[in-house]
Amino acid sequence: MNKERKKGKFIVLEGIDGSGLSTQTLRLKDYLLQNYAIKAVLAKEPSEGLIGALIRQILSGRVTGIHDRSLALLFAADRLDHIHNKILPILDKGDFVICDRYLWSSFAYQGLTNELVWIEEINKYALKPDLTIFIRVRPETSMQRICSSRIKTEIFETRETLEKVLANYEKIFKKWQECGKNVVEIDGEKDPQSVQIDIMRSIDEFLQRME
Ligand code: TMP
């Protein structure tokens, strides 16, 4: 997909619920600007588009009766919409995009109830990230953080589910690492400042490799 014309870099942060993705994407954006004068735009999936809004209603339980396969297709459709309407135009300008969740979330979450090959197939037109940062936290830590910060939880936010989601993330991480893709695992059990420092270090290395 449009590999030739893409000028900016596409960085994705992934992890189970409560792994600190939104905090760290924001901090990374500031770090790139302050230390490298790189403008980065934040993105998030599910996106702010129409399909993303529908997905949010399903996740919160306000819309019910959606089959797992339909949800997987909605995430894939939202992703393509997001890529074409937001991500690619920013990359084309030469700015970076930092995305809070992307393709791996579909492998990890929709992979709970759907075959991985099918998830790969429906996402085959999704632009591949230049770097994927996996923030690893234990499901116990994740549930503690979610319960102390929110009144309501979403459909995937139980310890049993997050254990399976984490196992899927670990599989995908290993698979992409073996294929030589740019992936980094960060220990998300540390305090946010230490996690930020580890992410900054991996970004420094990534940018050096890009030179
Ligand atoms: P968040 O806004 O707190 O990150 O929650 C988004 C939820 O959506 C989270 O539980 C993971 C889930 N999700 C999927 O199941 N598949 C996907 O492809 C994406 C992007 C998110």
PDB file of C-alpha atoms and ligand atoms in Angstrom:
ATOM      1  CA  MET A   1       0.000   0.000   0.000  1.00  0.00           C
ATOM      2  CA  ASN A   2       1.498   3.320  -1.146  1.00  0.00           C
ATOM      3  CA  LYS A   3       4.916   2.404   0.248  1.00  0.00           C
ATOM      4  CA  GLU A   4       6.739   4.666  -2.193  1.00  0.00           C
ATOM      5  CA  ARG A   5       4.935   7.856  -1.350  1.00  0.00           C
ATOM      6  CA  LYS A   6       5.040   7.480   2.440  1.00  0.00           C
ATOM      7  CA  LYS A   7       7.554   9.959   3.930  1.00  0.00           C
ATOM      8  CA  GLY A   8       6.855  10.126   7.667  1.00  0.00           C
ATOM      9  CA  LYS A   9       7.231   7.179  10.028  1.00  0.00           C
ATOM     10  CA  PHE A  10       4.363   5.180  11.434  1.00  0.00           C
ATOM     11  CA  ILE A  11       4.859   4.147  15.073  1.00  0.00           C
ATOM     12  CA  VAL A  12       2.367   1.981  16.930  1.00  0.00           C
ATOM     13  CA  LEU A  13       2.013   1.285  20.642  1.00  0.00           C
ATOM     14  CA  GLU A  14       0.274  -1.904  21.690  1.00  0.00           C
ATOM     15  CA  GLY A  15      -0.604  -3.723  24.895  1.00  0.00           C
ATOM     16  CA  ILE A  16      -3.495  -5.097  26.927  1.00  0.00           C
ATOM     17  CA  ASP A  17      -6.019  -2.720  28.501  1.00  0.00           C
ATOM     18  CA  GLY A  18      -4.462  -0.708  31.331  1.00  0.00           C
ATOM     19  CA  SER A  19      -0.906  -0.921  29.938  1.00  0.00           C
ATOM     20  CA  GLY A  20      -0.570   2.873  29.786  1.00  0.00           C
ATOM     21  CA  LEU A  21      -0.846   3.308  26.011  1.00  0.00           C
ATOM     22  CA  SER A  22      -2.522   6.730  26.030  1.00  0.00           C
ATOM     23  CA  THR A  23      -0.054   8.199  28.564  1.00  0.00           C
ATOM     24  CA  GLN A  24       2.944   6.906  26.646  1.00  0.00           C
ATOM     25  CA  THR A  25       1.762   7.963  23.170  1.00  0.00           C
ATOM     26  CA  LEU A  26       1.367  11.511  24.454  1.00  0.00           C
ATOM     27  CA  ARG A  27       4.804  11.510  26.074  1.00  0.00           C
ATOM     28  CA  LEU A  28       6.399  10.101  22.944  1.00  0.00           C
ATOM     29  CA  LYS A  29       4.907  12.860  20.817  1.00  0.00           C
ATOM     30  CA  ASP A  30       6.475  15.500  23.124  1.00  0.00           C
ATOM     31  CA  TYR A  31       9.789  13.672  23.136  1.00  0.00           C
ATOM     32  CA  LEU A  32      10.012  13.589  19.330  1.00  0.00           C
ATOM     33  CA  LEU A  33       9.273  17.292  19.089  1.00  0.00           C
ATOM     34  CA  GLN A  34      11.615  18.408  21.853  1.00  0.00           C
ATOM     35  CA  ASN A  35      14.562  16.170  21.015  1.00  0.00           C
ATOM     36  CA  TYR A  36      14.358  15.697  17.258  1.00  0.00           C
ATOM     37  CA  ALA A  37      12.076  18.553  16.111  1.00  0.00           C
ATOM     38  CA  ILE A  38       9.867  15.859  14.604  1.00  0.00           C
ATOM     39  CA  LYS A  39       6.179  16.669  14.403  1.00  0.00           C
ATOM     40  CA  ALA A  40       4.070  13.654  15.306  1.00  0.00           C
ATOM     41  CA  VAL A  41       0.304  13.384  15.202  1.00  0.00           C
ATOM     42  CA  LEU A  42      -1.505  11.129  17.654  1.00  0.00           C
ATOM     43  CA  ALA A  43      -3.972   8.564  16.379  1.00  0.00           C
ATOM     44  CA  LYS A  44      -6.062   5.917  18.079  1.00  0.00           C
ATOM     45  CA  GLU A  45      -8.034   2.808  17.165  1.00  0.00           C
ATOM     46  CA  PRO A  46     -10.961   2.368  17.270  1.00  0.00           C
ATOM     47  CA  SER A  47     -10.758   5.634  15.333  1.00  0.00           C
ATOM     48  CA  GLU A  48     -12.838   8.784  15.644  1.00  0.00           C
ATOM     49  CA  GLY A  49     -14.590   7.954  12.366  1.00  0.00           C
ATOM     50  CA  LEU A  50     -18.126   6.618  11.911  1.00  0.00           C
ATOM     51  CA  ILE A  51     -17.159   2.949  12.104  1.00  0.00           C
ATOM     52  CA  GLY A  52     -15.003   3.661  15.153  1.00  0.00           C
ATOM     53  CA  ALA A  53     -17.970   5.303  16.881  1.00  0.00           C
ATOM     54  CA  LEU A  54     -20.089   2.220  16.277  1.00  0.00           C
ATOM     55  CA  ILE A  55     -17.334  -0.020  17.654  1.00  0.00           C
ATOM     56  CA  ARG A  56     -17.177   2.112  20.835  1.00  0.00           C
ATOM     57  CA  GLN A  57     -20.892   1.525  21.393  1.00  0.00           C
ATOM     58  CA  ILE A  58     -20.351  -2.218  21.052  1.00  0.00           C
ATOM     59  CA  LEU A  59     -17.371  -2.204  23.428  1.00  0.00           C
ATOM     60  CA  SER A  60     -19.295  -0.333  26.099  1.00  0.00           C
ATOM     61  CA  GLY A  61     -22.233  -2.751  25.794  1.00  0.00           C
ATOM     62  CA  ARG A  62     -24.666  -0.081  24.572  1.00  0.00           C
ATOM     63  CA  VAL A  63     -25.043  -1.917  21.257  1.00  0.00           C
ATOM     64  CA  THR A  64     -25.470  -5.669  21.681  1.00  0.00           C
ATOM     65  CA  GLY A  65     -26.022  -8.732  19.488  1.00  0.00           C
ATOM     66  CA  ILE A  66     -22.986  -8.212  17.243  1.00  0.00           C
ATOM     67  CA  HIS A  67     -21.269 -11.453  16.292  1.00  0.00           C
ATOM     68  CA  ASP A  68     -17.507 -11.779  16.910  1.00  0.00           C
ATOM     69  CA  ARG A  69     -16.854 -12.094  13.189  1.00  0.00           C
ATOM     70  CA  SER A  70     -18.823  -8.938  12.457  1.00  0.00           C
ATOM     71  CA  LEU A  71     -16.837  -7.094  15.132  1.00  0.00           C
ATOM     72  CA  ALA A  72     -13.560  -8.270  13.565  1.00  0.00           C
ATOM     73  CA  LEU A  73     -14.759  -6.962  10.190  1.00  0.00           C
ATOM     74  CA  LEU A  74     -15.744  -3.651  11.749  1.00  0.00           C
ATOM     75  CA  PHE A  75     -12.273  -3.223  13.250  1.00  0.00           C
ATOM     76  CA  ALA A  76     -10.693  -4.042   9.872  1.00  0.00           C
ATOM     77  CA  ALA A  77     -13.014  -1.593   8.075  1.00  0.00           C
ATOM     78  CA  ASP A  78     -12.347   1.112  10.664  1.00  0.00           C
ATOM     79  CA  ARG A  79      -8.619   0.569  10.159  1.00  0.00           C
ATOM     80  CA  LEU A  80      -8.764   1.094   6.390  1.00  0.00           C
ATOM     81  CA  ASP A  81     -10.950   4.157   6.843  1.00  0.00           C
ATOM     82  CA  HIS A  82      -8.481   5.488   9.414  1.00  0.00           C
ATOM     83  CA  ILE A  83      -5.483   4.804   7.158  1.00  0.00           C
ATOM     84  CA  HIS A  84      -6.951   6.555   4.133  1.00  0.00           C
ATOM     85  CA  ASN A  85      -8.565   9.483   5.877  1.00  0.00           C
ATOM     86  CA  LYS A  86      -6.013  10.267   8.548  1.00  0.00           C
ATOM     87  CA  ILE A  87      -2.799   8.241   8.691  1.00  0.00           C
ATOM     88  CA  LEU A  88      -1.586   8.355   5.079  1.00  0.00           C
ATOM     89  CA  PRO A  89      -2.224  12.090   4.550  1.00  0.00           C
ATOM     90  CA  ILE A  90      -0.087  12.844   7.638  1.00  0.00           C
ATOM     91  CA  LEU A  91       2.720  10.481   6.574  1.00  0.00           C
ATOM     92  CA  ASP A  92       2.635  11.933   3.062  1.00  0.00           C
ATOM     93  CA  LYS A  93       3.331  15.363   4.524  1.00  0.00           C
ATOM     94  CA  GLY A  94       6.421  13.903   6.187  1.00  0.00           C
ATOM     95  CA  ASP A  95       5.084  14.011   9.749  1.00  0.00           C
ATOM     96  CA  PHE A  96       5.097  10.992  12.053  1.00  0.00           C
ATOM     97  CA  VAL A  97       1.984   9.187  13.259  1.00  0.00           C
ATOM     98  CA  ILE A  98       1.923   7.610  16.728  1.00  0.00           C
ATOM     99  CA  CYS A  99      -1.008   5.242  16.944  1.00  0.00           C
ATOM    100  CA  ASP A 100      -2.488   3.934  20.203  1.00  0.00           C
ATOM    101  CA  ARG A 101      -3.455   0.369  19.118  1.00  0.00           C
ATOM    102  CA  TYR A 102      -3.513  -0.956  15.574  1.00  0.00           C
ATOM    103  CA  LEU A 103      -3.239  -4.285  13.764  1.00  0.00           C
ATOM    104  CA  TRP A 104      -1.909  -6.318  16.700  1.00  0.00           C
ATOM    105  CA  SER A 105      -5.004  -5.447  18.724  1.00  0.00           C
ATOM    106  CA  SER A 106      -7.111  -7.285  16.157  1.00  0.00           C
ATOM    107  CA  PHE A 107      -4.779 -10.310  16.291  1.00  0.00           C
ATOM    108  CA  ALA A 108      -4.763 -10.278  20.094  1.00  0.00           C
ATOM    109  CA  TYR A 109      -8.451  -9.551  20.809  1.00  0.00           C
ATOM    110  CA  GLN A 110     -10.386 -10.782  17.750  1.00  0.00           C
ATOM    111  CA  GLY A 111      -7.913 -13.691  17.648  1.00  0.00           C
ATOM    112  CA  LEU A 112      -9.616 -14.946  20.819  1.00  0.00           C
ATOM    113  CA  THR A 113     -12.608 -16.160  18.825  1.00  0.00           C
ATOM    114  CA  ASN A 114     -11.459 -16.076  15.171  1.00  0.00           C
ATOM    115  CA  GLU A 115      -8.727 -17.870  13.214  1.00  0.00           C
ATOM    116  CA  LEU A 116      -5.569 -15.810  12.894  1.00  0.00           C
ATOM    117  CA  VAL A 117      -5.269 -16.450   9.136  1.00  0.00           C
ATOM    118  CA  TRP A 118      -8.694 -14.930   8.608  1.00  0.00           C
ATOM    119  CA  ILE A 119      -7.817 -11.858  10.715  1.00  0.00           C
ATOM    120  CA  GLU A 120      -4.652 -11.534   8.609  1.00  0.00           C
ATOM    121  CA  GLU A 121      -6.696 -11.831   5.425  1.00  0.00           C
ATOM    122  CA  ILE A 122      -9.245  -9.131   6.307  1.00  0.00           C
ATOM    123  CA  ASN A 123      -6.406  -6.818   7.357  1.00  0.00           C
ATOM    124  CA  LYS A 124      -4.122  -7.522   4.408  1.00  0.00           C
ATOM    125  CA  TYR A 125      -4.471  -4.015   2.974  1.00  0.00           C
ATOM    126  CA  ALA A 126      -3.558  -2.338   6.260  1.00  0.00           C
ATOM    127  CA  LEU A 127      -0.350  -0.322   6.082  1.00  0.00           C
ATOM    128  CA  LYS A 128       2.475  -1.995   8.049  1.00  0.00           C
ATOM    129  CA  PRO A 129       3.922   0.077  10.913  1.00  0.00           C
ATOM    130  CA  ASP A 130       7.603   1.123  10.795  1.00  0.00           C
ATOM    131  CA  LEU A 131       7.912   0.330  14.491  1.00  0.00           C
ATOM    132  CA  THR A 132       5.625  -1.490  16.920  1.00  0.00           C
ATOM    133  CA  ILE A 133       6.228  -0.982  20.643  1.00  0.00           C
ATOM    134  CA  PHE A 134       4.633  -3.614  22.844  1.00  0.00           C
ATOM    135  CA  ILE A 135       4.115  -2.486  26.454  1.00  0.00           C
ATOM    136  CA  ARG A 136       3.887  -5.638  28.499  1.00  0.00           C
ATOM    137  CA  VAL A 137       1.945  -5.653  31.769  1.00  0.00           C
ATOM    138  CA  ARG A 138       0.491  -8.548  33.731  1.00  0.00           C
ATOM    139  CA  PRO A 139      -3.316  -8.916  33.663  1.00  0.00           C
ATOM    140  CA  GLU A 140      -3.383  -8.444  37.491  1.00  0.00           C
ATOM    141  CA  THR A 141      -1.669  -5.069  37.156  1.00  0.00           C
ATOM    142  CA  SER A 142      -3.911  -4.148  34.270  1.00  0.00           C
ATOM    143  CA  MET A 143      -7.128  -4.949  36.195  1.00  0.00           C
ATOM    144  CA  GLN A 144      -5.912  -3.020  39.261  1.00  0.00           C
ATOM    145  CA  ARG A 145      -5.241   0.035  37.115  1.00  0.00           C
ATOM    146  CA  ILE A 146      -8.578  -0.205  35.284  1.00  0.00           C
ATOM    147  CA  CYS A 147     -10.610  -0.685  38.480  1.00  0.00           C
ATOM    148  CA  SER A 148      -8.912   2.204  40.283  1.00  0.00           C
ATOM    149  CA  SER A 149      -9.356   4.650  37.402  1.00  0.00           C
ATOM    150  CA  ARG A 150     -12.833   3.863  36.020  1.00  0.00           C
ATOM    151  CA  ILE A 151     -16.364   3.121  37.206  1.00  0.00           C
ATOM    152  CA  LYS A 152     -17.392   1.062  34.166  1.00  0.00           C
ATOM    153  CA  THR A 153     -15.412  -1.602  32.356  1.00  0.00           C
ATOM    154  CA  GLU A 154     -15.622  -2.673  28.705  1.00  0.00           C
ATOM    155  CA  ILE A 155     -16.314  -6.103  27.228  1.00  0.00           C
ATOM    156  CA  PHE A 156     -12.706  -7.388  27.125  1.00  0.00           C
ATOM    157  CA  GLU A 157     -11.753  -6.091  30.559  1.00  0.00           C
ATOM    158  CA  THR A 158     -11.768  -9.196  32.743  1.00  0.00           C
ATOM    159  CA  ARG A 159      -8.676 -10.896  34.070  1.00  0.00           C
ATOM    160  CA  GLU A 160      -9.415 -14.193  32.312  1.00  0.00           C
ATOM    161  CA  THR A 161      -9.845 -12.497  28.942  1.00  0.00           C
ATOM    162  CA  LEU A 162      -6.761 -10.316  29.376  1.00  0.00           C
ATOM    163  CA  GLU A 163      -4.653 -13.385  30.165  1.00  0.00           C
ATOM    164  CA  LYS A 164      -5.617 -14.880  26.803  1.00  0.00           C
ATOM    165  CA  VAL A 165      -5.135 -11.536  25.038  1.00  0.00           C
ATOM    166  CA  LEU A 166      -1.643 -11.243  26.528  1.00  0.00           C
ATOM    167  CA  ALA A 167      -0.788 -14.760  25.325  1.00  0.00           C
ATOM    168  CA  ASN A 168      -1.868 -13.727  21.812  1.00  0.00           C
ATOM    169  CA  TYR A 169       0.241 -10.559  21.990  1.00  0.00           C
ATOM    170  CA  GLU A 170       3.266 -12.634  22.984  1.00  0.00           C
ATOM    171  CA  LYS A 171       2.737 -14.951  20.007  1.00  0.00           C
ATOM    172  CA  ILE A 172       2.451 -12.048  17.551  1.00  0.00           C
ATOM    173  CA  PHE A 173       5.478 -10.322  19.037  1.00  0.00           C
ATOM    174  CA  LYS A 174       7.566 -13.477  18.581  1.00  0.00           C
ATOM    175  CA  LYS A 175       6.282 -14.022  15.038  1.00  0.00           C
ATOM    176  CA  TRP A 176       7.062 -10.471  13.884  1.00  0.00           C
ATOM    177  CA  GLN A 177      10.420 -10.490  15.648  1.00  0.00           C
ATOM    178  CA  GLU A 178      11.380 -13.712  13.856  1.00  0.00           C
ATOM    179  CA  CYS A 179      10.342 -12.150  10.535  1.00  0.00           C
ATOM    180  CA  GLY A 180      12.777  -9.293  11.173  1.00  0.00           C
ATOM    181  CA  LYS A 181      10.125  -6.610  11.629  1.00  0.00           C
ATOM    182  CA  ASN A 182      10.836  -3.621  13.846  1.00  0.00           C
ATOM    183  CA  VAL A 183       9.317  -4.604  17.195  1.00  0.00           C
ATOM    184  CA  VAL A 184      10.279  -3.703  20.756  1.00  0.00           C
ATOM    185  CA  GLU A 185       9.006  -5.057  24.059  1.00  0.00           C
ATOM    186  CA  ILE A 186       8.900  -2.674  27.028  1.00  0.00           C
ATOM    187  CA  ASP A 187       8.344  -3.642  30.664  1.00  0.00           C
ATOM    188  CA  GLY A 188       5.104  -1.811  31.508  1.00  0.00           C
ATOM    189  CA  GLU A 189       5.144  -2.919  35.153  1.00  0.00           C
ATOM    190  CA  LYS A 190       7.537  -0.068  35.947  1.00  0.00           C
ATOM    191  CA  ASP A 191       6.337   3.420  36.891  1.00  0.00           C
ATOM    192  CA  PRO A 192       5.245   5.637  33.954  1.00  0.00           C
ATOM    193  CA  GLN A 193       8.464   7.692  34.040  1.00  0.00           C
ATOM    194  CA  SER A 194      10.682   4.593  33.742  1.00  0.00           C
ATOM    195  CA  VAL A 195       8.474   3.176  30.972  1.00  0.00           C
ATOM    196  CA  GLN A 196       8.826   6.488  29.150  1.00  0.00           C
ATOM    197  CA  ILE A 197      12.620   6.351  29.444  1.00  0.00           C
ATOM    198  CA  ASP A 198      12.693   2.816  28.011  1.00  0.00           C
ATOM    199  CA  ILE A 199      10.462   3.880  25.111  1.00  0.00           C
ATOM    200  CA  MET A 200      12.648   6.927  24.431  1.00  0.00           C
ATOM    201  CA  ARG A 201      15.695   4.675  24.294  1.00  0.00           C
ATOM    202  CA  SER A 202      14.078   2.390  21.733  1.00  0.00           C
ATOM    203  CA  ILE A 203      13.020   5.406  19.680  1.00  0.00           C
ATOM    204  CA  ASP A 204      16.604   6.734  19.703  1.00  0.00           C
ATOM    205  CA  GLU A 205      17.798   3.371  18.375  1.00  0.00           C
ATOM    206  CA  PHE A 206      15.027   3.233  15.785  1.00  0.00           C
ATOM    207  CA  LEU A 207      15.845   6.714  14.473  1.00  0.00           C
ATOM    208  CA  GLN A 208      19.550   5.881  14.306  1.00  0.00           C
ATOM    209  CA  ARG A 209      18.750   2.786  12.234  1.00  0.00           C
ATOM    210  CA  MET A 210      16.619   4.940   9.914  1.00  0.00           C
ATOM    211  CA  GLU A 211      19.507   7.339   9.134  1.00  0.00           C
TER     212      GLU A 211
HETATM  213  P1  TMP B   1      -9.031   1.530  24.644  1.00  0.00           P
HETATM  214  O1  TMP B   1      -9.674   2.722  24.005  1.00  0.00           O
HETATM  215  O2  TMP B   1      -9.048   1.606  26.135  1.00  0.00           O
HETATM  216  O3  TMP B   1      -7.693   1.228  24.066  1.00  0.00           O
HETATM  217  O4  TMP B   1      -9.995   0.302  24.324  1.00  0.00           O
HETATM  218  C1  TMP B   1     -10.163  -0.186  23.057  1.00  0.00           C
HETATM  219  C2  TMP B   1     -10.620  -1.621  23.165  1.00  0.00           C
HETATM  220  O5  TMP B   1     -10.810  -2.137  21.857  1.00  0.00           O
HETATM  221  C3  TMP B   1      -9.617  -2.534  23.847  1.00  0.00           C
HETATM  222  O6  TMP B   1     -10.281  -3.426  24.730  1.00  0.00           O
HETATM  223  C4  TMP B   1      -9.033  -3.344  22.715  1.00  0.00           C
HETATM  224  C5  TMP B   1     -10.143  -3.371  21.714  1.00  0.00           C
HETATM  225  N1  TMP B   1      -9.689  -3.524  20.313  1.00  0.00           N
HETATM  226  C6  TMP B   1      -9.951  -4.721  19.664  1.00  0.00           C
HETATM  227  O7  TMP B   1     -10.556  -5.623  20.226  1.00  0.00           O
HETATM  228  N2  TMP B   1      -9.511  -4.856  18.367  1.00  0.00           N
HETATM  229  C7  TMP B   1      -8.860  -3.872  17.692  1.00  0.00           C
HETATM  230  O8  TMP B   1      -8.481  -4.051  16.521  1.00  0.00           O
HETATM  231  C8  TMP B   1      -8.623  -2.628  18.393  1.00  0.00           C
HETATM  232  C9  TMP B   1      -7.900  -1.520  17.677  1.00  0.00           C
HETATM  233  C10 TMP B   1      -9.045  -2.512  19.692  1.00  0.00           C
END
